[in-house]
Amino acid sequence: MRLIVLDENFDTIGSIPLFRTLIWVRRYEKLGCFELYTSKNYFDLLNSGRYLYRNDAEELGVIDEVNYSQDENGAREAYAKGNFAEILLFDRVIETTVTLTGNIETAMRNLVTRTAISPADSDRKIKHLRLGKENGISGSLNTQATGDNLSEKLYDIGNTQEISHRVQYDYLTNDLAFEVWQGKDRRDSQEVNSWAIFSNSFYNIRNVVYNRNSSSYKNFAYIAGAGEGANRVIVTVDLRQPGEERKELYVDARDLQQEDGNGNKIPLDTYKAQLSQRGREKLAEFRKVEIINSGVDSNANLVYKKDFDLGDYCTYINTEINISTDKRITEVMETYEGGATELSVTFGTDEVSTVKQLIKREV
């Protein structure tokens, strides 16, 4: 691994060959982040830098904070932290009403193009940002956005259909490529990809802690849009499973207007579809909590980034407590310290289902 510090123009200004600890947190449903603890000798380099590049990773770190510290024993250390390059999209808002329809990948790419790549106001353009490859993501979208933060809106849209987006950096060309993507299906119920099964029967899990909480769970939403009184447009979204108890949520979506950005009247069916999309986004914030924490034996049958990776849909089975579930990997925390690598892998989300695995390897 090589750590290279870049300035705001992506010019290399130095490297960090030695460090005490590096924490690299990759996330699927929200912004990833990093922390770096290293010698005081690299403080000036980090303090002058804007980006942290790893030659063995897809993510580019954006340095947001740099500290210098000295403890009571006189030990001195430099510290830096930040988010990955997707944070650059957080600096843009959707300033006028935008209607997004059709294929979800195309709609998300178009939104980024008009807001940050080729905006009407050239001063809003994010340097070096371009569209990356299309990944053939299926799924349709019909929504409206006004005043939303670009990054947050992209995550809200993606979380309703279990897809994500990323901004990948090319060190040779200095390009930042925006892509919409989805992890592989590695469940044992499919035959396209190799399976990734975490199970005590395979001796690749240990130290299991299970917790389930549905106190905040909602599965049915009333979404109220434009209009007053009896004339207000109201739709419902029902995400209940067969036989499931109804748990209601009210969503005030008056900000969704029945006119597009050009002042044209939106057909009622189209407007109702936009309200339904808002309802699905809100219900995604009130999902069930089902947490399984366990360790994973790194010497067993599954290899990180080969047999499983961020975004992959995997199967978890624990016969001792009769748990069998399919969940997506939504976070991987890589910790490098003292010549060893530790991975903490999260399946599902804090709001839905979390399975944390601990993997330790010697470098």
mmCIF file of C-alpha atoms in Angstrom:
data_model
loop_
_atom_site.group_PDB
_atom_site.id
_atom_site.type_symbol
_atom_site.label_atom_id
_atom_site.label_comp_id
_atom_site.label_asym_id
_atom_site.label_seq_id
_atom_site.Cartn_x
_atom_site.Cartn_y
_atom_site.Cartn_z
ATOM 1 C CA MET A 1 0.000 0.000 0.000
ATOM 2 C CA ARG A 2 1.197 3.518 -0.869
ATOM 3 C CA LEU A 3 -0.359 6.643 0.638
ATOM 4 C CA ILE A 4 0.037 9.707 -1.573
ATOM 5 C CA VAL A 5 -1.025 13.239 -0.654
ATOM 6 C CA LEU A 6 -2.396 15.443 -3.441
ATOM 7 C CA ASP A 7 -3.112 19.177 -3.488
ATOM 8 C CA GLU A 8 -6.381 20.790 -4.627
ATOM 9 C CA ASN A 9 -5.269 20.477 -8.267
ATOM 10 C CA PHE A 10 -4.528 16.739 -7.815
ATOM 11 C CA ASP A 11 -0.785 17.337 -8.094
ATOM 12 C CA THR A 12 1.323 14.977 -5.949
ATOM 13 C CA ILE A 13 3.024 16.815 -3.096
ATOM 14 C CA GLY A 14 4.381 13.861 -1.118
ATOM 15 C CA SER A 15 3.839 10.371 0.268
ATOM 16 C CA ILE A 16 3.488 8.774 3.691
ATOM 17 C CA PRO A 17 5.433 5.484 3.767
ATOM 18 C CA LEU A 18 4.917 4.851 7.501
ATOM 19 C CA PHE A 19 1.941 5.328 9.798
ATOM 20 C CA ARG A 20 0.674 4.047 13.127
ATOM 21 C CA THR A 21 -2.969 3.452 12.196
ATOM 22 C CA LEU A 22 -5.136 3.816 9.118
ATOM 23 C CA ILE A 23 -8.898 3.305 9.343
ATOM 24 C CA TRP A 24 -10.614 3.090 5.950
ATOM 25 C CA VAL A 25 -14.423 2.796 6.140
ATOM 26 C CA ARG A 26 -16.190 1.869 2.899
ATOM 27 C CA ARG A 27 -19.975 2.321 2.898
ATOM 28 C CA TYR A 28 -22.792 1.440 0.535
ATOM 29 C CA GLU A 29 -25.750 3.492 1.786
ATOM 30 C CA LYS A 30 -23.947 6.619 2.976
ATOM 31 C CA LEU A 31 -20.628 8.453 2.796
ATOM 32 C CA GLY A 32 -17.455 6.514 3.538
ATOM 33 C CA CYS A 33 -14.671 7.993 5.665
ATOM 34 C CA PHE A 34 -11.075 7.533 6.831
ATOM 35 C CA GLU A 35 -8.736 8.352 9.721
ATOM 36 C CA LEU A 36 -4.944 8.409 9.629
ATOM 37 C CA TYR A 37 -2.541 8.498 12.588
ATOM 38 C CA THR A 38 1.098 9.039 11.646
ATOM 39 C CA SER A 39 4.382 10.680 12.616
ATOM 40 C CA LYS A 40 4.595 14.393 13.367
ATOM 41 C CA ASN A 41 7.017 14.573 10.443
ATOM 42 C CA TYR A 42 4.058 14.344 8.047
ATOM 43 C CA PHE A 43 1.957 17.054 9.680
ATOM 44 C CA ASP A 44 2.996 19.794 7.265
ATOM 45 C CA LEU A 45 2.364 17.498 4.282
ATOM 46 C CA LEU A 46 -1.128 16.606 5.478
ATOM 47 C CA ASN A 47 -1.877 20.201 6.429
ATOM 48 C CA SER A 48 -0.957 21.307 2.886
ATOM 49 C CA GLY A 49 -2.854 18.512 1.181
ATOM 50 C CA ARG A 50 -6.428 18.194 -0.015
ATOM 51 C CA TYR A 51 -6.670 14.523 -1.033
ATOM 52 C CA LEU A 52 -5.312 11.202 0.269
ATOM 53 C CA TYR A 53 -4.828 8.554 -2.422
ATOM 54 C CA ARG A 54 -4.259 4.828 -1.860
ATOM 55 C CA ASN A 55 -2.777 2.953 -4.795
ATOM 56 C CA ASP A 56 -4.548 -0.259 -3.743
ATOM 57 C CA ALA A 57 -8.039 1.180 -3.208
ATOM 58 C CA GLU A 58 -10.857 2.500 -5.385
ATOM 59 C CA GLU A 59 -11.733 5.304 -2.980
ATOM 60 C CA LEU A 60 -10.100 8.751 -2.790
ATOM 61 C CA GLY A 61 -9.975 10.438 0.605
ATOM 62 C CA VAL A 62 -10.829 14.128 0.914
ATOM 63 C CA ILE A 63 -8.892 15.605 3.849
ATOM 64 C CA ASP A 64 -11.283 17.636 6.003
ATOM 65 C CA GLU A 65 -9.403 17.834 9.303
ATOM 66 C CA VAL A 66 -5.739 17.791 10.324
ATOM 67 C CA ASN A 67 -4.461 17.808 13.921
ATOM 68 C CA TYR A 68 -1.094 17.846 15.682
ATOM 69 C CA SER A 69 -0.836 16.534 19.241
ATOM 70 C CA GLN A 70 1.741 16.019 21.972
ATOM 71 C CA ASP A 71 0.958 13.896 25.040
ATOM 72 C CA GLU A 72 2.310 14.140 28.583
ATOM 73 C CA ASN A 73 5.201 11.840 27.680
ATOM 74 C CA GLY A 74 6.278 14.073 24.828
ATOM 75 C CA ALA A 75 5.069 11.764 22.054
ATOM 76 C CA ARG A 76 4.040 13.756 19.004
ATOM 77 C CA GLU A 77 1.621 12.661 16.304
ATOM 78 C CA ALA A 78 -0.147 13.951 13.214
ATOM 79 C CA TYR A 79 -3.772 13.023 12.554
ATOM 80 C CA ALA A 80 -6.003 13.490 9.520
ATOM 81 C CA LYS A 81 -9.546 12.462 8.735
ATOM 82 C CA GLY A 82 -12.192 13.023 6.090
ATOM 83 C CA ASN A 83 -14.701 11.440 3.761
ATOM 84 C CA PHE A 84 -14.316 9.812 0.380
ATOM 85 C CA ALA A 85 -14.736 11.693 -2.904
ATOM 86 C CA GLU A 86 -18.537 11.324 -2.880
ATOM 87 C CA ILE A 87 -18.440 14.186 -0.333
ATOM 88 C CA LEU A 88 -17.731 16.561 -3.231
ATOM 89 C CA LEU A 89 -21.338 16.058 -4.352
ATOM 90 C CA PHE A 90 -22.447 17.181 -0.891
ATOM 91 C CA ASP A 91 -21.298 20.702 -1.833
ATOM 92 C CA ARG A 92 -24.048 21.062 -4.443
ATOM 93 C CA VAL A 93 -27.796 21.548 -4.060
ATOM 94 C CA ILE A 94 -30.636 21.018 -6.529
ATOM 95 C CA GLU A 95 -31.426 24.696 -6.874
ATOM 96 C CA THR A 96 -34.543 24.464 -9.085
ATOM 97 C CA THR A 97 -37.345 21.932 -9.424
ATOM 98 C CA VAL A 98 -36.097 18.844 -11.254
ATOM 99 C CA THR A 99 -38.259 15.940 -12.415
ATOM 100 C CA LEU A 100 -36.492 12.583 -12.673
ATOM 101 C CA THR A 101 -38.218 9.834 -14.629
ATOM 102 C CA GLY A 102 -37.344 6.622 -16.434
ATOM 103 C CA ASN A 103 -34.385 4.343 -15.774
ATOM 104 C CA ILE A 104 -32.950 5.011 -12.315
ATOM 105 C CA GLU A 105 -29.283 4.867 -13.374
ATOM 106 C CA THR A 106 -29.871 7.274 -16.261
ATOM 107 C CA ALA A 107 -31.855 9.643 -14.032
ATOM 108 C CA MET A 108 -29.114 9.746 -11.378
ATOM 109 C CA ARG A 109 -26.425 10.336 -13.995
ATOM 110 C CA ASN A 110 -28.483 13.127 -15.570
ATOM 111 C CA LEU A 111 -28.972 14.765 -12.175
ATOM 112 C CA VAL A 112 -25.231 14.836 -11.499
ATOM 113 C CA THR A 113 -24.544 16.124 -15.023
ATOM 114 C CA ARG A 114 -26.904 19.101 -14.728
ATOM 115 C CA THR A 115 -25.830 19.935 -11.167
ATOM 116 C CA ALA A 116 -22.071 19.331 -11.058
ATOM 117 C CA ILE A 117 -20.591 18.301 -14.431
ATOM 118 C CA SER A 118 -22.227 20.583 -17.029
ATOM 119 C CA PRO A 119 -24.359 23.021 -15.007
ATOM 120 C CA ALA A 120 -25.918 26.130 -16.542
ATOM 121 C CA ASP A 121 -23.713 28.172 -14.204
ATOM 122 C CA SER A 122 -20.177 27.047 -15.067
ATOM 123 C CA ASP A 123 -18.974 28.177 -11.634
ATOM 124 C CA ARG A 124 -20.851 25.213 -10.140
ATOM 125 C CA LYS A 125 -18.853 22.641 -12.074
ATOM 126 C CA ILE A 126 -16.802 20.271 -9.915
ATOM 127 C CA LYS A 127 -13.266 20.099 -11.290
ATOM 128 C CA HIS A 128 -12.217 16.849 -12.978
ATOM 129 C CA LEU A 129 -15.657 15.268 -12.471
ATOM 130 C CA ARG A 130 -17.095 13.295 -15.377
ATOM 131 C CA LEU A 131 -19.496 10.420 -15.939
ATOM 132 C CA GLY A 132 -17.987 6.955 -15.600
ATOM 133 C CA LYS A 133 -19.156 3.771 -17.246
ATOM 134 C CA GLU A 134 -22.792 2.736 -17.304
ATOM 135 C CA ASN A 135 -23.394 -0.482 -15.375
ATOM 136 C CA GLY A 136 -26.793 -1.440 -16.759
ATOM 137 C CA ILE A 137 -28.673 -0.912 -13.498
ATOM 138 C CA SER A 138 -32.354 -1.735 -13.943
ATOM 139 C CA GLY A 139 -35.268 -0.132 -12.126
ATOM 140 C CA SER A 140 -37.446 2.884 -12.845
ATOM 141 C CA LEU A 141 -37.844 6.206 -11.094
ATOM 142 C CA ASN A 142 -40.417 8.991 -11.001
ATOM 143 C CA THR A 143 -39.580 11.707 -8.518
ATOM 144 C CA GLN A 144 -39.188 15.429 -8.068
ATOM 145 C CA ALA A 145 -36.538 17.390 -6.172
ATOM 146 C CA THR A 146 -36.219 21.035 -5.180
ATOM 147 C CA GLY A 147 -33.608 22.409 -2.818
ATOM 148 C CA ASP A 148 -32.282 18.978 -1.849
ATOM 149 C CA ASN A 149 -28.621 18.335 -1.226
ATOM 150 C CA LEU A 150 -27.274 16.466 -4.265
ATOM 151 C CA SER A 151 -25.424 13.790 -2.279
ATOM 152 C CA GLU A 152 -28.293 13.149 0.124
ATOM 153 C CA LYS A 153 -30.824 12.907 -2.713
ATOM 154 C CA LEU A 154 -28.683 10.355 -4.553
ATOM 155 C CA TYR A 155 -28.464 8.182 -1.432
ATOM 156 C CA ASP A 156 -32.196 8.562 -0.729
ATOM 157 C CA ILE A 157 -33.039 7.457 -4.278
ATOM 158 C CA GLY A 158 -30.565 4.582 -4.257
ATOM 159 C CA ASN A 159 -31.610 3.241 -0.851
ATOM 160 C CA THR A 160 -35.166 2.617 -2.075
ATOM 161 C CA GLN A 161 -33.848 0.118 -4.651
ATOM 162 C CA GLU A 162 -30.645 -1.088 -2.905
ATOM 163 C CA ILE A 163 -28.259 0.560 -5.335
ATOM 164 C CA SER A 164 -25.408 2.958 -4.652
ATOM 165 C CA HIS A 165 -23.149 5.486 -6.346
ATOM 166 C CA ARG A 166 -19.440 6.247 -6.188
ATOM 167 C CA VAL A 167 -16.850 8.731 -7.396
ATOM 168 C CA GLN A 168 -13.696 6.875 -8.447
ATOM 169 C CA TYR A 169 -10.339 8.566 -8.968
ATOM 170 C CA ASP A 170 -7.845 7.767 -11.737
ATOM 171 C CA TYR A 171 -4.354 8.766 -10.599
ATOM 172 C CA LEU A 172 -2.942 8.717 -14.137
ATOM 173 C CA THR A 173 -5.584 10.951 -15.735
ATOM 174 C CA ASN A 174 -6.713 12.935 -12.659
ATOM 175 C CA ASP A 175 -10.334 12.119 -13.532
ATOM 176 C CA LEU A 176 -13.133 11.712 -11.005
ATOM 177 C CA ALA A 177 -15.673 9.301 -12.498
ATOM 178 C CA PHE A 178 -19.265 9.184 -11.195
ATOM 179 C CA GLU A 179 -20.957 5.779 -11.410
ATOM 180 C CA VAL A 180 -24.188 4.186 -10.258
ATOM 181 C CA TRP A 181 -23.554 0.599 -9.162
ATOM 182 C CA GLN A 182 -24.885 -2.422 -7.330
ATOM 183 C CA GLY A 183 -23.100 -5.263 -5.544
ATOM 184 C CA LYS A 184 -23.193 -8.855 -6.721
ATOM 185 C CA ASP A 185 -25.805 -11.355 -5.647
ATOM 186 C CA ARG A 186 -23.913 -14.074 -3.751
ATOM 187 C CA ARG A 187 -26.870 -15.647 -1.955
ATOM 188 C CA ASP A 188 -27.166 -19.426 -1.967
ATOM 189 C CA SER A 189 -30.491 -19.117 -3.806
ATOM 190 C CA GLN A 190 -28.849 -17.982 -7.088
ATOM 191 C CA GLU A 191 -26.494 -19.645 -9.586
ATOM 192 C CA VAL A 192 -24.945 -16.683 -11.426
ATOM 193 C CA ASN A 193 -22.169 -15.797 -8.947
ATOM 194 C CA SER A 194 -20.204 -17.833 -6.434
ATOM 195 C CA TRP A 195 -21.892 -18.109 -3.044
ATOM 196 C CA ALA A 196 -20.782 -16.212 0.054
ATOM 197 C CA ILE A 197 -22.244 -18.015 3.047
ATOM 198 C CA PHE A 198 -21.292 -17.015 6.579
ATOM 199 C CA SER A 199 -22.202 -19.924 8.848
ATOM 200 C CA ASN A 200 -21.104 -21.755 11.972
ATOM 201 C CA SER A 201 -21.457 -24.941 9.923
ATOM 202 C CA PHE A 202 -18.550 -23.701 7.785
ATOM 203 C CA TYR A 203 -16.581 -22.599 10.877
ATOM 204 C CA ASN A 204 -16.144 -19.080 9.506
ATOM 205 C CA ILE A 205 -18.124 -17.178 12.172
ATOM 206 C CA ARG A 206 -17.690 -16.802 15.938
ATOM 207 C CA ASN A 207 -18.590 -14.586 18.923
ATOM 208 C CA VAL A 208 -22.235 -14.175 17.945
ATOM 209 C CA VAL A 209 -24.488 -11.485 19.457
ATOM 210 C CA TYR A 210 -28.067 -11.156 18.158
ATOM 211 C CA ASN A 211 -30.578 -8.340 18.753
ATOM 212 C CA ARG A 212 -33.923 -7.506 17.116
ATOM 213 C CA ASN A 213 -35.886 -4.242 17.537
ATOM 214 C CA SER A 214 -38.954 -3.136 15.576
ATOM 215 C CA SER A 215 -40.121 -0.326 17.874
ATOM 216 C CA SER A 216 -39.610 2.349 15.170
ATOM 217 C CA TYR A 217 -40.664 0.198 12.232
ATOM 218 C CA LYS A 218 -43.211 1.584 9.730
ATOM 219 C CA ASN A 219 -44.574 -0.187 6.667
ATOM 220 C CA PHE A 220 -47.483 1.935 5.443
ATOM 221 C CA ALA A 221 -47.343 5.634 4.527
ATOM 222 C CA TYR A 222 -49.840 8.382 3.724
ATOM 223 C CA ILE A 223 -48.127 10.996 1.538
ATOM 224 C CA ALA A 224 -49.883 14.363 1.321
ATOM 225 C CA GLY A 225 -48.903 16.613 -1.560
ATOM 226 C CA ALA A 226 -50.228 19.841 -3.044
ATOM 227 C CA GLY A 227 -53.674 21.285 -2.417
ATOM 228 C CA GLU A 228 -55.827 22.249 0.535
ATOM 229 C CA GLY A 229 -58.455 20.385 2.521
ATOM 230 C CA ALA A 230 -60.467 17.899 0.510
ATOM 231 C CA ASN A 231 -58.585 18.930 -2.647
ATOM 232 C CA ARG A 232 -55.185 17.925 -1.295
ATOM 233 C CA VAL A 233 -53.558 15.108 -3.271
ATOM 234 C CA ILE A 234 -52.895 12.130 -0.971
ATOM 235 C CA VAL A 235 -51.485 8.732 -1.943
ATOM 236 C CA THR A 236 -50.515 5.651 0.054
ATOM 237 C CA VAL A 237 -47.531 3.300 -0.053
ATOM 238 C CA ASP A 238 -47.972 -0.180 1.383
ATOM 239 C CA LEU A 239 -44.768 -2.173 1.986
ATOM 240 C CA ARG A 240 -46.277 -4.826 4.261
ATOM 241 C CA GLN A 241 -45.391 -8.450 3.864
ATOM 242 C CA PRO A 242 -48.323 -10.920 3.649
ATOM 243 C CA GLY A 243 -50.067 -11.064 7.020
ATOM 244 C CA GLU A 244 -47.895 -8.315 8.532
ATOM 245 C CA GLU A 245 -49.355 -5.878 11.033
ATOM 246 C CA ARG A 246 -49.992 -2.387 9.640
ATOM 247 C CA LYS A 247 -47.748 0.390 11.040
ATOM 248 C CA GLU A 248 -48.560 3.818 9.608
ATOM 249 C CA LEU A 249 -46.499 6.913 8.833
ATOM 250 C CA TYR A 250 -47.689 10.357 7.682
ATOM 251 C CA VAL A 251 -45.479 12.247 5.233
ATOM 252 C CA ASP A 252 -46.034 15.945 4.503
ATOM 253 C CA ALA A 253 -44.803 16.357 0.909
ATOM 254 C CA ARG A 254 -46.256 19.772 0.171
ATOM 255 C CA ASP A 255 -42.883 20.773 -1.261
ATOM 256 C CA LEU A 256 -43.575 18.510 -4.251
ATOM 257 C CA GLN A 257 -45.349 20.804 -6.670
ATOM 258 C CA GLN A 258 -47.770 19.935 -9.487
ATOM 259 C CA GLU A 259 -45.694 22.035 -11.864
ATOM 260 C CA ASP A 260 -42.300 21.225 -13.320
ATOM 261 C CA GLY A 261 -39.359 23.618 -13.417
ATOM 262 C CA ASN A 262 -40.766 25.261 -16.544
ATOM 263 C CA GLY A 263 -44.172 25.978 -15.041
ATOM 264 C CA ASN A 264 -45.954 23.181 -16.906
ATOM 265 C CA LYS A 265 -48.738 21.227 -15.192
ATOM 266 C CA ILE A 266 -47.653 17.707 -14.202
ATOM 267 C CA PRO A 267 -50.214 14.984 -15.068
ATOM 268 C CA LEU A 268 -51.966 13.697 -11.955
ATOM 269 C CA ASP A 269 -50.764 10.092 -12.417
ATOM 270 C CA THR A 270 -47.174 11.315 -12.756
ATOM 271 C CA TYR A 271 -47.533 13.510 -9.694
ATOM 272 C CA LYS A 272 -48.941 10.633 -7.656
ATOM 273 C CA ALA A 273 -45.977 8.479 -8.696
ATOM 274 C CA GLN A 274 -43.635 11.200 -7.410
ATOM 275 C CA LEU A 275 -45.470 11.266 -4.083
ATOM 276 C CA SER A 276 -45.181 7.469 -3.878
ATOM 277 C CA GLN A 277 -41.421 7.703 -4.409
ATOM 278 C CA ARG A 278 -41.181 10.201 -1.543
ATOM 279 C CA GLY A 279 -43.120 7.760 0.618
ATOM 280 C CA ARG A 280 -40.733 4.912 -0.139
ATOM 281 C CA GLU A 281 -37.777 7.156 0.707
ATOM 282 C CA LYS A 282 -39.312 8.053 4.074
ATOM 283 C CA LEU A 283 -40.282 4.475 4.918
ATOM 284 C CA ALA A 284 -36.660 3.497 4.284
ATOM 285 C CA GLU A 285 -35.819 5.582 7.364
ATOM 286 C CA PHE A 286 -38.120 3.470 9.572
ATOM 287 C CA ARG A 287 -36.986 -0.057 8.856
ATOM 288 C CA LYS A 288 -36.624 -2.988 11.234
ATOM 289 C CA VAL A 289 -33.497 -3.384 13.330
ATOM 290 C CA GLU A 290 -32.055 -6.905 13.390
ATOM 291 C CA ILE A 291 -28.448 -6.982 14.566
ATOM 292 C CA ILE A 292 -26.099 -9.952 14.481
ATOM 293 C CA ASN A 293 -22.513 -9.340 15.562
ATOM 294 C CA SER A 294 -19.982 -12.087 15.022
ATOM 295 C CA GLY A 295 -16.389 -12.746 14.127
ATOM 296 C CA VAL A 296 -15.275 -14.340 10.885
ATOM 297 C CA ASP A 297 -12.316 -16.687 10.597
ATOM 298 C CA SER A 298 -10.026 -15.135 7.989
ATOM 299 C CA ASN A 299 -8.359 -18.502 7.412
ATOM 300 C CA ALA A 300 -11.630 -20.142 6.404
ATOM 301 C CA ASN A 301 -13.238 -20.311 2.968
ATOM 302 C CA LEU A 302 -14.064 -16.671 2.098
ATOM 303 C CA VAL A 303 -11.521 -14.086 0.896
ATOM 304 C CA TYR A 304 -12.256 -10.352 1.049
ATOM 305 C CA LYS A 305 -12.632 -8.633 -2.370
ATOM 306 C CA LYS A 306 -12.568 -12.016 -4.086
ATOM 307 C CA ASP A 307 -15.379 -14.054 -2.560
ATOM 308 C CA PHE A 308 -17.254 -11.126 -1.006
ATOM 309 C CA ASP A 309 -17.049 -7.334 -1.123
ATOM 310 C CA LEU A 310 -18.923 -4.148 -0.297
ATOM 311 C CA GLY A 311 -22.423 -4.181 -1.771
ATOM 312 C CA ASP A 312 -22.647 -7.955 -2.215
ATOM 313 C CA TYR A 313 -25.805 -9.799 -1.191
ATOM 314 C CA CYS A 314 -24.745 -12.699 1.063
ATOM 315 C CA THR A 315 -26.274 -15.467 3.160
ATOM 316 C CA TYR A 316 -25.836 -15.688 6.937
ATOM 317 C CA ILE A 317 -26.742 -18.885 8.789
ATOM 318 C CA ASN A 318 -26.337 -19.688 12.476
ATOM 319 C CA THR A 319 -27.841 -23.040 13.405
ATOM 320 C CA GLU A 320 -27.259 -22.566 17.150
ATOM 321 C CA ILE A 321 -29.798 -19.715 17.354
ATOM 322 C CA ASN A 322 -31.824 -20.745 14.283
ATOM 323 C CA ILE A 323 -31.001 -17.620 12.238
ATOM 324 C CA SER A 324 -30.971 -17.746 8.438
ATOM 325 C CA THR A 325 -31.027 -14.463 6.535
ATOM 326 C CA ASP A 326 -29.887 -12.834 3.275
ATOM 327 C CA LYS A 327 -28.383 -9.369 3.695
ATOM 328 C CA ARG A 328 -26.279 -6.944 1.683
ATOM 329 C CA ILE A 329 -22.815 -5.843 2.852
ATOM 330 C CA THR A 330 -23.264 -2.124 3.521
ATOM 331 C CA GLU A 331 -20.010 -1.310 5.315
ATOM 332 C CA VAL A 332 -16.452 -2.592 5.468
ATOM 333 C CA MET A 333 -14.078 -1.013 7.978
ATOM 334 C CA GLU A 334 -10.436 -1.706 7.169
ATOM 335 C CA THR A 335 -7.999 -1.064 10.012
ATOM 336 C CA TYR A 336 -4.240 -1.228 9.437
ATOM 337 C CA GLU A 337 -2.144 -1.144 12.596
ATOM 338 C CA GLY A 338 1.035 -2.716 13.854
ATOM 339 C CA GLY A 339 1.618 -4.759 10.715
ATOM 340 C CA ALA A 340 -1.832 -6.386 10.899
ATOM 341 C CA THR A 341 -5.088 -5.872 9.015
ATOM 342 C CA GLU A 342 -8.492 -6.040 10.686
ATOM 343 C CA LEU A 343 -11.790 -5.959 8.787
ATOM 344 C CA SER A 344 -15.168 -5.271 10.363
ATOM 345 C CA VAL A 345 -17.944 -6.111 7.900
ATOM 346 C CA THR A 346 -21.558 -4.986 8.290
ATOM 347 C CA PHE A 347 -24.481 -6.771 6.646
ATOM 348 C CA GLY A 348 -27.676 -4.733 6.288
ATOM 349 C CA THR A 349 -28.060 -1.321 7.936
ATOM 350 C CA ASP A 350 -28.518 0.028 11.435
ATOM 351 C CA GLU A 351 -32.155 0.662 10.559
ATOM 352 C CA VAL A 352 -32.761 -2.779 9.044
ATOM 353 C CA SER A 353 -30.369 -5.597 9.808
ATOM 354 C CA THR A 354 -26.750 -5.516 10.819
ATOM 355 C CA VAL A 355 -24.347 -8.437 10.861
ATOM 356 C CA LYS A 356 -20.842 -7.349 11.866
ATOM 357 C CA GLN A 357 -17.973 -9.653 11.120
ATOM 358 C CA LEU A 358 -14.436 -9.268 12.454
ATOM 359 C CA ILE A 359 -11.596 -10.502 10.256
ATOM 360 C CA LYS A 360 -7.963 -10.397 11.331
ATOM 361 C CA ARG A 361 -5.051 -11.027 9.002
ATOM 362 C CA GLU A 362 -1.333 -10.625 9.298
ATOM 363 C CA VAL A 363 0.177 -8.479 6.559
#
